[in-house]
Tab-separated table of C-alpha atoms in Angstrom:
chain	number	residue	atom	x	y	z
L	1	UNK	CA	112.536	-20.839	144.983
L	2	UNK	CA	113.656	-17.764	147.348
L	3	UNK	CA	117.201	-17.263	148.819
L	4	UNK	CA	117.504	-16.928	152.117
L	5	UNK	CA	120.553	-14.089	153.762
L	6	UNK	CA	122.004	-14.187	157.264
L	7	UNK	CA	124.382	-12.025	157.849
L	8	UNK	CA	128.328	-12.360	158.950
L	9	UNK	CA	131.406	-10.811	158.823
L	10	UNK	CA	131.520	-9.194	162.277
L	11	UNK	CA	127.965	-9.504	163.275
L	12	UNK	CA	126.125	-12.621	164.716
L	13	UNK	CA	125.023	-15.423	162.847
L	14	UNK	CA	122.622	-17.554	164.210
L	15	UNK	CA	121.914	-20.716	161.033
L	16	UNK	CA	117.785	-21.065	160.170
L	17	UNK	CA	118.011	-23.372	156.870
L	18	UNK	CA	119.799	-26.154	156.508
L	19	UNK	CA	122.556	-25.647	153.839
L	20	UNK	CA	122.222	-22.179	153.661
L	21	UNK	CA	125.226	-19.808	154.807
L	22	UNK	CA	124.890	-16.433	153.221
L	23	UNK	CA	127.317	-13.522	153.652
L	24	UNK	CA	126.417	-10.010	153.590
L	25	UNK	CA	128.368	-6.625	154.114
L	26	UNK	CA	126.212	-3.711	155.024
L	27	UNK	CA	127.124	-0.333	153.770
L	28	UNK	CA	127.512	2.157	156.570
L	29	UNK	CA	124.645	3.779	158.216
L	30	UNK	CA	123.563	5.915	161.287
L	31	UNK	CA	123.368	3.584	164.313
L	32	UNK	CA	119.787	4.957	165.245
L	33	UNK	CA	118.897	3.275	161.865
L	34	UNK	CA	117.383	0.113	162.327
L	35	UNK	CA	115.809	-2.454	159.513
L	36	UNK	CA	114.532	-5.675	159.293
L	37	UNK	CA	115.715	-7.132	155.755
L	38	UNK	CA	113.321	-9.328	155.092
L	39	UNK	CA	111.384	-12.413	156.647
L	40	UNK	CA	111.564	-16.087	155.835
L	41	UNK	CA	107.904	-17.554	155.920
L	42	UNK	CA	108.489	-21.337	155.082
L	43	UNK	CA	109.964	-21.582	151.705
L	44	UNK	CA	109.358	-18.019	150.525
L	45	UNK	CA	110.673	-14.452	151.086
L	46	UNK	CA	107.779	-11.654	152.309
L	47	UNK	CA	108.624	-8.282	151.498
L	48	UNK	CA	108.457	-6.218	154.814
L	49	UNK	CA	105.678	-3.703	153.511
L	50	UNK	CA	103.503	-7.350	153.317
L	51	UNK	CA	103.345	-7.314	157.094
L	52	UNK	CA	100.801	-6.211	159.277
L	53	UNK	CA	101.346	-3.146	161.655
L	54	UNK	CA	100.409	-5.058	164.402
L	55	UNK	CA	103.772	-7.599	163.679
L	56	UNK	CA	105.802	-4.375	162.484
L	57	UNK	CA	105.091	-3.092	166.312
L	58	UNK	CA	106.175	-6.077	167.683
L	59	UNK	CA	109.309	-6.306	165.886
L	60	UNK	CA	110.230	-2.603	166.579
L	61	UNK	CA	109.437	-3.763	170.227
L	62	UNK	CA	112.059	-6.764	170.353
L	63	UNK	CA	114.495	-4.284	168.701
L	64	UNK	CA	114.271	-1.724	171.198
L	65	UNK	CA	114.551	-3.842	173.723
L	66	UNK	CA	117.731	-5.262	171.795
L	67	UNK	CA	119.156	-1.778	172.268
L	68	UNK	CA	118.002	-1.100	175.424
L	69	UNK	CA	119.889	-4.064	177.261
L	70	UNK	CA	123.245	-3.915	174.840
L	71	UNK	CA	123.103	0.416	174.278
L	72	UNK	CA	127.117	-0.110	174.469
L	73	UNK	CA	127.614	-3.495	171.718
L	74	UNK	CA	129.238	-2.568	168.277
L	75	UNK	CA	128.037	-5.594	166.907
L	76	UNK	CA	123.967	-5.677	166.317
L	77	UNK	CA	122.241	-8.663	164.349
L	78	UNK	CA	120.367	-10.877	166.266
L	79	UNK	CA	117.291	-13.891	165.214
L	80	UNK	CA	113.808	-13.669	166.671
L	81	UNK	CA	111.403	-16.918	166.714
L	82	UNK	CA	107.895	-15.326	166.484
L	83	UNK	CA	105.529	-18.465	166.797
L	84	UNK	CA	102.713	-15.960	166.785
L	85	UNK	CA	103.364	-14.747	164.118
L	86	UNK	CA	104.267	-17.848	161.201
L	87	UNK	CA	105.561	-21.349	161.846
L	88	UNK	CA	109.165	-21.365	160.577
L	89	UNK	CA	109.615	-17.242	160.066
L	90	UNK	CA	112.514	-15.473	161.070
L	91	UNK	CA	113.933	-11.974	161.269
L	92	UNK	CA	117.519	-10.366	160.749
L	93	UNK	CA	117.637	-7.251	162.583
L	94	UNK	CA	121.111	-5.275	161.689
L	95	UNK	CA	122.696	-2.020	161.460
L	96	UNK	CA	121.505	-0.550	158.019
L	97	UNK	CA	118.819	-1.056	155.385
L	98	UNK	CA	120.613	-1.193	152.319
L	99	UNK	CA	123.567	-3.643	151.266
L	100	UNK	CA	126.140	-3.402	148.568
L	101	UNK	CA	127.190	-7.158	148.849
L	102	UNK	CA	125.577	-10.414	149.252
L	103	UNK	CA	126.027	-13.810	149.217
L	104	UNK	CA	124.620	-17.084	149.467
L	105	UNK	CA	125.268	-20.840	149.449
L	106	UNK	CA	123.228	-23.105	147.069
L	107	UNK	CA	120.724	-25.923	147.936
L	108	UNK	CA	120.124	-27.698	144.612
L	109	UNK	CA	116.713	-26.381	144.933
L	110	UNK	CA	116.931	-22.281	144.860
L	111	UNK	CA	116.845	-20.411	142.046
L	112	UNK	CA	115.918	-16.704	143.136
L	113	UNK	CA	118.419	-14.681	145.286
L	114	UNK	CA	117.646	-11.418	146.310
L	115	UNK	CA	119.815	-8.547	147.192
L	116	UNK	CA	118.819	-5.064	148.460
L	117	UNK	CA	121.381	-2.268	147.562
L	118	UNK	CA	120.286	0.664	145.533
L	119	UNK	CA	121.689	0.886	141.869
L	120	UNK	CA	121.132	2.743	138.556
L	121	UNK	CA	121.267	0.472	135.854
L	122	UNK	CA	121.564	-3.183	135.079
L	123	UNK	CA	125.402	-3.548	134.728
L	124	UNK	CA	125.879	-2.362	138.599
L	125	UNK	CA	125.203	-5.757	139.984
L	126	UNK	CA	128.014	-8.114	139.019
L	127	UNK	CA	127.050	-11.855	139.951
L	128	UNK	CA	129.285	-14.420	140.434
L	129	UNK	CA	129.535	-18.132	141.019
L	130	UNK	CA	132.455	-20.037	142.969
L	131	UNK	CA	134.272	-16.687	142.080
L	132	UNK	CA	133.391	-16.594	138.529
L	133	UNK	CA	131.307	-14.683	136.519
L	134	UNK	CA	127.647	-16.067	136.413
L	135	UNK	CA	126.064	-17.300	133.219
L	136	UNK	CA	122.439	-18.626	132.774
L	137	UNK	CA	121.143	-15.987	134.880
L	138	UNK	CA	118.888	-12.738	134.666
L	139	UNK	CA	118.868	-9.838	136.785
L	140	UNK	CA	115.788	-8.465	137.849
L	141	UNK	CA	115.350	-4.924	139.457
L	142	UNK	CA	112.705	-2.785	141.619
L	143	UNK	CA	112.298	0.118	140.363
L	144	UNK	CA	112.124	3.066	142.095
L	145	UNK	CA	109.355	4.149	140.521
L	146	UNK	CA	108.761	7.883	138.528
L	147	UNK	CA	110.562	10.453	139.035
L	148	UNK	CA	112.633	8.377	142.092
L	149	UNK	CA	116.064	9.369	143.685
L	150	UNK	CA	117.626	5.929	141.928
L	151	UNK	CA	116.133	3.997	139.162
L	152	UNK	CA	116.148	0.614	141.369
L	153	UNK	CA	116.496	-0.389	145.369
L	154	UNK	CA	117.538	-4.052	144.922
L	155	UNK	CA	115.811	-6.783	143.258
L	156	UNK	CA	116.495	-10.535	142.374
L	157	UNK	CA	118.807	-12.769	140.414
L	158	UNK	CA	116.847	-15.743	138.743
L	159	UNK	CA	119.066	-18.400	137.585
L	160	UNK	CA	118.221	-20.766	134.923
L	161	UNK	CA	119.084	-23.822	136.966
L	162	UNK	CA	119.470	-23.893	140.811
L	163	UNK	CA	122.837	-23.912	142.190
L	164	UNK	CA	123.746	-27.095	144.230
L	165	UNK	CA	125.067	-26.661	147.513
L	166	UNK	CA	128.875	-26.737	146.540
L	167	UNK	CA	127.835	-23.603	145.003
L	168	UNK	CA	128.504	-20.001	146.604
L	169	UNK	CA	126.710	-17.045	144.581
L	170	UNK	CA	127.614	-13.657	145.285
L	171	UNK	CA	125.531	-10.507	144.473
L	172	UNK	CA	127.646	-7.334	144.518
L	173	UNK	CA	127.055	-3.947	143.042
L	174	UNK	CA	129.733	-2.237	141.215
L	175	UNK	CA	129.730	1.497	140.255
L	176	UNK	CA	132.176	2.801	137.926
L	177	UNK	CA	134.040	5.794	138.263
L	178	UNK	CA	132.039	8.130	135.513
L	179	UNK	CA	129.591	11.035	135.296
L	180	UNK	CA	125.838	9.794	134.346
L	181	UNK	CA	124.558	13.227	133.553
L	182	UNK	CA	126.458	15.940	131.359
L	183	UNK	CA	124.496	19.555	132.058
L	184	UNK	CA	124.262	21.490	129.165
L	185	UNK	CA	123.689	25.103	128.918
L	186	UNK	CA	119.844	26.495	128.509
L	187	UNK	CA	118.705	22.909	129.265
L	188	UNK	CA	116.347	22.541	132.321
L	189	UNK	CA	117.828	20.696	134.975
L	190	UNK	CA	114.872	18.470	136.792
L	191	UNK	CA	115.072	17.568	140.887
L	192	UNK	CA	115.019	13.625	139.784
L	193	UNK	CA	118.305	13.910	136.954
L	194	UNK	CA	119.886	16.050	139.918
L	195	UNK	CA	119.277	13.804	142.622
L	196	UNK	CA	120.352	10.849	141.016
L	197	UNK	CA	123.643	12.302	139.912
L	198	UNK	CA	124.511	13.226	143.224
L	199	UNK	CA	123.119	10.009	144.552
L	200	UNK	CA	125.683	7.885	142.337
L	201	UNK	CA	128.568	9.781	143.675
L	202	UNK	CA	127.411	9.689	146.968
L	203	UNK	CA	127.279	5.332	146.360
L	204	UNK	CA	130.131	5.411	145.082
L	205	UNK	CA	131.960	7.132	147.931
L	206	UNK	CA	130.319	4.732	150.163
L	207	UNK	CA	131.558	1.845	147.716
L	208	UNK	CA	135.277	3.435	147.857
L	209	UNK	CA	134.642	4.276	151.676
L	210	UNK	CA	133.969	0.564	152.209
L	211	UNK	CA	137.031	-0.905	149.853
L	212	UNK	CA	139.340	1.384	152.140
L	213	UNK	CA	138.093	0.238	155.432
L	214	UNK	CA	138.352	-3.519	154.002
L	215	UNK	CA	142.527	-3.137	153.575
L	216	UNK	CA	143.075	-0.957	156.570
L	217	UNK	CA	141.316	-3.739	158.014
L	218	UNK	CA	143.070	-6.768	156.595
L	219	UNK	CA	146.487	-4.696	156.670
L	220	UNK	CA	146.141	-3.433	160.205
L	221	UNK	CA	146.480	-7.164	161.433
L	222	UNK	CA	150.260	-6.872	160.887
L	223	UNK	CA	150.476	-4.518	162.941
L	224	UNK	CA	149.685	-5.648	165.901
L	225	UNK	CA	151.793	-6.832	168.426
L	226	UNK	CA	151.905	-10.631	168.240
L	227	UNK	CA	152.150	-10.868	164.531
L	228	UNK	CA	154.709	-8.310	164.619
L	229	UNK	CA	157.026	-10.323	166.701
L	230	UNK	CA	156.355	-13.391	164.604
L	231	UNK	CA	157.420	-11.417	161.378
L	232	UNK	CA	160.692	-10.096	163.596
L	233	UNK	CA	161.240	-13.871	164.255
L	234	UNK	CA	160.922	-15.183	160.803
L	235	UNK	CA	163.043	-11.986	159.664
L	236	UNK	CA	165.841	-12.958	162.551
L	237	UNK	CA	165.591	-16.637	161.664
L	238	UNK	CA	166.227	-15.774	158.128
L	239	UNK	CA	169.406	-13.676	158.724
L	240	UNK	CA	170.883	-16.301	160.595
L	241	UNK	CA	170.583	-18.748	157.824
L	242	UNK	CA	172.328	-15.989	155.667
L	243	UNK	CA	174.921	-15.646	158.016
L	244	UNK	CA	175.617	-19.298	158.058
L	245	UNK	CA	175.372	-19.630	154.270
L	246	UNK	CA	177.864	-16.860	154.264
L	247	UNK	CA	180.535	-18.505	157.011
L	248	UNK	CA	180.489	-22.099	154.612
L	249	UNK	CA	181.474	-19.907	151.405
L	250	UNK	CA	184.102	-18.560	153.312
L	251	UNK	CA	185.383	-21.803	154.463
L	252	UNK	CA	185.617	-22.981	151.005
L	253	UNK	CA	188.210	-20.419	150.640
L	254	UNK	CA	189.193	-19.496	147.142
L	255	UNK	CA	186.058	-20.207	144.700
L	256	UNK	CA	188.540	-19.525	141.889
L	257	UNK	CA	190.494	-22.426	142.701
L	258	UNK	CA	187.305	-24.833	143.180
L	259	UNK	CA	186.289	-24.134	140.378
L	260	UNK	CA	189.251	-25.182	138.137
L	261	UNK	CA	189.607	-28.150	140.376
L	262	UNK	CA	186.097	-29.011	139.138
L	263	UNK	CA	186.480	-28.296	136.044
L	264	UNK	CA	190.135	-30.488	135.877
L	265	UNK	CA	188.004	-33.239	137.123
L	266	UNK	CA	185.281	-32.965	134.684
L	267	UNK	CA	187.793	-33.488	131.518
L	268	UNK	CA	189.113	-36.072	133.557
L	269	UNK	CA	185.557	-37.907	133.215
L	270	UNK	CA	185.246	-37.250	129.719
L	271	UNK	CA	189.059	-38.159	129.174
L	272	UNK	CA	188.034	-41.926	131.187
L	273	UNK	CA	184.946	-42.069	129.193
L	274	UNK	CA	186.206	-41.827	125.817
L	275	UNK	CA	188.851	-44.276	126.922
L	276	UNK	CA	186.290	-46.978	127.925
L	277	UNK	CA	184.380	-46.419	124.990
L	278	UNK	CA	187.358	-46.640	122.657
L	279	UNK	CA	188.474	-50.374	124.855
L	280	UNK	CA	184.522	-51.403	124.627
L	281	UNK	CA	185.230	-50.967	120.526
L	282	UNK	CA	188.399	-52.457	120.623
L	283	UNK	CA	187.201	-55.688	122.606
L	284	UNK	CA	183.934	-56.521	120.540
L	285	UNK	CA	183.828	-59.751	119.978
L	286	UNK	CA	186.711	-60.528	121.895
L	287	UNK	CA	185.250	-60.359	125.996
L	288	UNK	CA	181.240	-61.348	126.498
L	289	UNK	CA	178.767	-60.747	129.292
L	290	UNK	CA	175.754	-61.548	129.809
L	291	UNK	CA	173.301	-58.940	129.715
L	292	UNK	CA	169.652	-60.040	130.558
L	293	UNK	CA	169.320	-63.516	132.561
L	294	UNK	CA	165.815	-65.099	133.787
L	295	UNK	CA	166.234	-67.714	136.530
L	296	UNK	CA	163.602	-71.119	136.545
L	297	UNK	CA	160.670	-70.398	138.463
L	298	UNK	CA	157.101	-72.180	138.827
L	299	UNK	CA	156.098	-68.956	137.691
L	300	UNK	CA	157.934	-69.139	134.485
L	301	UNK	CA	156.878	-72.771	133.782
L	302	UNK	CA	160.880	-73.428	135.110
L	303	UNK	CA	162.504	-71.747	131.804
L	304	UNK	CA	165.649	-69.846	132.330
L	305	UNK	CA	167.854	-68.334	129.865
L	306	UNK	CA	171.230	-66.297	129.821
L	307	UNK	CA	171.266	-63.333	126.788
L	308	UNK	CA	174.960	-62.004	126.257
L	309	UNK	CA	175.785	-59.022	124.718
L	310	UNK	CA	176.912	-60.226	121.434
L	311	UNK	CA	173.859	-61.697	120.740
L	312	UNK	CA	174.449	-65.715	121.782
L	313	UNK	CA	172.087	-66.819	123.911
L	314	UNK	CA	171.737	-70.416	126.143
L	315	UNK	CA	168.338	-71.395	127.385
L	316	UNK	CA	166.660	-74.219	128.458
L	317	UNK	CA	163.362	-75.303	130.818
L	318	UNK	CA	161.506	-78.749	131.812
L	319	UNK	CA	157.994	-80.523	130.694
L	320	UNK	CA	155.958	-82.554	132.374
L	321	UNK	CA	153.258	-84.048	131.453
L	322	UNK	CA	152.225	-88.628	130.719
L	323	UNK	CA	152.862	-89.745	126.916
L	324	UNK	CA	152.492	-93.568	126.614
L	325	UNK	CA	154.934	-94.926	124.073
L	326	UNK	CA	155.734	-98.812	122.822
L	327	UNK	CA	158.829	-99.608	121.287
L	328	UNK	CA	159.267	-98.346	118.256
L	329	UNK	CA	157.303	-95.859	118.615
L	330	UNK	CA	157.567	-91.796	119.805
L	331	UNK	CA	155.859	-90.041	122.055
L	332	UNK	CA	156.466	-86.169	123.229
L	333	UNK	CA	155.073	-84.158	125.838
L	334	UNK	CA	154.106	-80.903	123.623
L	335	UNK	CA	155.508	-78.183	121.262
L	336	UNK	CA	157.637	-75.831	123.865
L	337	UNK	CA	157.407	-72.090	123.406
L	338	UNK	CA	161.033	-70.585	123.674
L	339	UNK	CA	161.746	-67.519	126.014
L	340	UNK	CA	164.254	-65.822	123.656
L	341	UNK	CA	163.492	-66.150	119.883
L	342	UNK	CA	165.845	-67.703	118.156
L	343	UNK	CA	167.387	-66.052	114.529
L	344	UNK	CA	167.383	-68.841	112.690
L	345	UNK	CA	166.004	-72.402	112.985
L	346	UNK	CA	169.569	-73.434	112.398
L	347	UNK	CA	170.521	-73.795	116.009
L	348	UNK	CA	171.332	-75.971	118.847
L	349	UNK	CA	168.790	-78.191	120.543
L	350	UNK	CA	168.949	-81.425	122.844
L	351	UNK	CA	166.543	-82.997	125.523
L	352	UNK	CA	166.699	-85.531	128.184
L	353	UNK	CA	164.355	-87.203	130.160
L	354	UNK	CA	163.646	-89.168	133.461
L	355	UNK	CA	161.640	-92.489	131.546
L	356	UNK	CA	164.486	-94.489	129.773
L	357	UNK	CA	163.270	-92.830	126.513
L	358	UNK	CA	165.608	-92.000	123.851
L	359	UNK	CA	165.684	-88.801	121.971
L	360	UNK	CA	164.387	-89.307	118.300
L	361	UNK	CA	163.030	-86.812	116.281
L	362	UNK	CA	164.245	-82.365	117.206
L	363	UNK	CA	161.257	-80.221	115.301
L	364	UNK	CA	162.497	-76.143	115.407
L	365	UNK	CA	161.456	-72.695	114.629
L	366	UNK	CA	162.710	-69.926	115.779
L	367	UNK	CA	160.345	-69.416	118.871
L	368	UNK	CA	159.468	-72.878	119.587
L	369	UNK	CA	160.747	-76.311	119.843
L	370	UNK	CA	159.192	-80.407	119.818
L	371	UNK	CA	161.183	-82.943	120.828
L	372	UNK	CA	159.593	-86.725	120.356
L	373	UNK	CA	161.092	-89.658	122.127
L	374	UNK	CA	161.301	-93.754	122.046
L	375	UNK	CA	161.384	-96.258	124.305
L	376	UNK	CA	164.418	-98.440	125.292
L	377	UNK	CA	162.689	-101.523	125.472
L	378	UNK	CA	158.872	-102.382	125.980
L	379	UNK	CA	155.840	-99.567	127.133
L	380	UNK	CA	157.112	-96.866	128.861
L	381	UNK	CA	155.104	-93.448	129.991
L	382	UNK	CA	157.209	-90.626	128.767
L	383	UNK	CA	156.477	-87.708	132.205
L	384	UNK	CA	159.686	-85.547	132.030
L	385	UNK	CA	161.711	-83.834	129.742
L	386	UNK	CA	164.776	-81.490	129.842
L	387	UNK	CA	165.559	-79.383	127.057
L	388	UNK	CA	168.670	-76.697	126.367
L	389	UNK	CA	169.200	-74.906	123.366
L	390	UNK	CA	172.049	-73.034	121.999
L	391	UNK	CA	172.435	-70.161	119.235
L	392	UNK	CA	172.407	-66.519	117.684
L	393	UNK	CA	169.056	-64.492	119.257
L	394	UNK	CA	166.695	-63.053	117.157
């Protein structure tokens, strides 16, 4: 698949494809030089030379024409429909034929992106993804043929897999600071090793030339009027905060003395806190509280249970449930789980219920409890129990 280029950053965009939003900057040209970059036929870019003169005329027409009516605009990139010529085409007139930057937006489906900048070897062009450097992509380059004034005028970047639309590629060419021919003595000097020495530092004085117009440009902002006084304001803003910082030290008066005040207070702290510590030592075993606590609830099955800090703990609950008894016989209403394990079996455990029952048999581990009751007199249906239980926790 072909990428498709529109160009912004100061010149008019008009969109053609539907998640595309390329970014180009042109290098720096005469203004009486005027090129169409390329043409979008459906699906596929057409190189330029592919068109017929006939079309060529016509778009030289529309572009003069451009000029003619806006001679005075800065700005030049405009989008003509040419039904005549191919269903879907397009073409991006602008200033310049040549571009050192490029970018596009992914569509899940295109894998080719061109670019059109001049460049001498393969590690110019520097392509990057979301800002990073690209991987699973190759470069490929036209050359500019024998004996040509650079080695290649733009080419294409295949990637392995198509970026998807989240995905912003940029295509930008990057020319170090370095000599690519060394002249020795009695060696012949050819017209194409000349020219394309003084071709490369020509680019890269255009390169530098462009990097210093980008941060006058973003640096000039600031300078302006309007975001000058917002700066003043935010400067002005910020002294008076200073200032009033300033007149709340000085109300404090005498930091010195502040300080030791805090600092007299401090060992006071430490002085109560070893004291309550040394009284919490001293009154073990002598004062309890309770220190965890769960209150009946339907949630809960209506258990409760009171845990104090030297380890005694009192808890208790109700079952329900329909046991039919005789006399003389038990009946019990299930084994009960405990909230709070016990540490021993060796503990405290009663129950009462609502049924005339009496309590008979007490089964206990530490984490649960059975109690089995008797009738008074006759059959009775045992539906109610209250239990309590008393002892060391686990």
């Amino acid at each position: 698949m072909a990428g498709v280029a529109q160009l912004v950053e100061r010149w008019f965009v008009v969109p053609v494809v539907a998640g595309s939003s390329p970014v180009t900057r042109p290098i720096e040209f005469s203004p009486t030089k005027v090129g169409v970059n390329f043409i979008r036929l459906g699906r596929t870019n057409v190189a330029i030379t592919e068109i017929s003169t006939v079309k060529l005329f016509c778009i030289d027409f529309l572009r003069h024409l451009w000029y003619n009516t806006y001679e005075s605009a800065d700005i030049l990139s405009a989008v003509f429909l040419l039904p005549w010529l191919y269903a879907g085409a397009f073409f991006v007139i602008t200033k310049g034929v040549f571009m050192q930057k490029v970018s596009y937006m992914g569509n899940d489906e295109t894998t080719e992106f061109y670019f059109s900048f001049p460049y001498f070897e393969t590690s110019n062009v520097v392509v990057s993804k979301n800002g990073t450097p690209a991987t699973g992509c190759n470069i490929i380059g036209n050359s500019g043929g024998l004996d040509a004034d650079y080695p290649f005028i733009g080419g294409k970047v295949v990637f392995d897999i198509a970026p998807t639309s989240l995905d912003s590629i940029t295509i930008a060419r990057q020319l170090p600071l370095t000599r690519i021919a060394d002249y020795q003595p009695l060696t012949q000097i050819t017209p194409t090793t000349l020219n394309q020495d003084l071709n490369y530092l020509m680019e890269v004085i255009k390169d530098r030339k462009g990097e210093l117009t980008d941060l006058i440009t973003k640096y000039s902002e600031i300078a302006d009027k309007e975001s000058t006084e917002i700066i003043l304001a935010r400067i002005t803003a910020i002294h008076e905060e200073i200032t009033d910082i300033d007149a709340k030290i000085q109300a404090l008066g005498d930091i010195s003395t502040l300080r030791t005040d805090i600092t007299t207070n401090t060992n006071n702290i430490a002085t109560n806190t070893g004291n309550i510590t040394t009284l919490d030592t001293r009154t073990t075993g002598m004062i309890d509280y309770v220190v965890a606590s769960q209150a009946p609830t339907a949630e809960n099955n209506y258990t409760w249970y009171r845990k104090y800090k030297s380890g005694w703990v009192e808890q208790g609950g109700m079952q329900t449930g329909s046991q039919e008894a005789t006399m003389g016989y038990d009946a019990d209403l299930g084994t009960i789980t405990l909230p709070v394990p016990m540490n021993s079996s060796d503990y405290y455990a009663n129950g009462v219920n609502v049924n005339f029952f009496l309590l008979a048999k007490v089964t206990k581990t530490t984490t649960t409890l059975k109690l089995q009751f008797v009738p008074y007199e006759t059959t009775r249906v045992l539906t109610k129990v209250y239990w309590c239980v008393c002892g060391k926790a686990a």
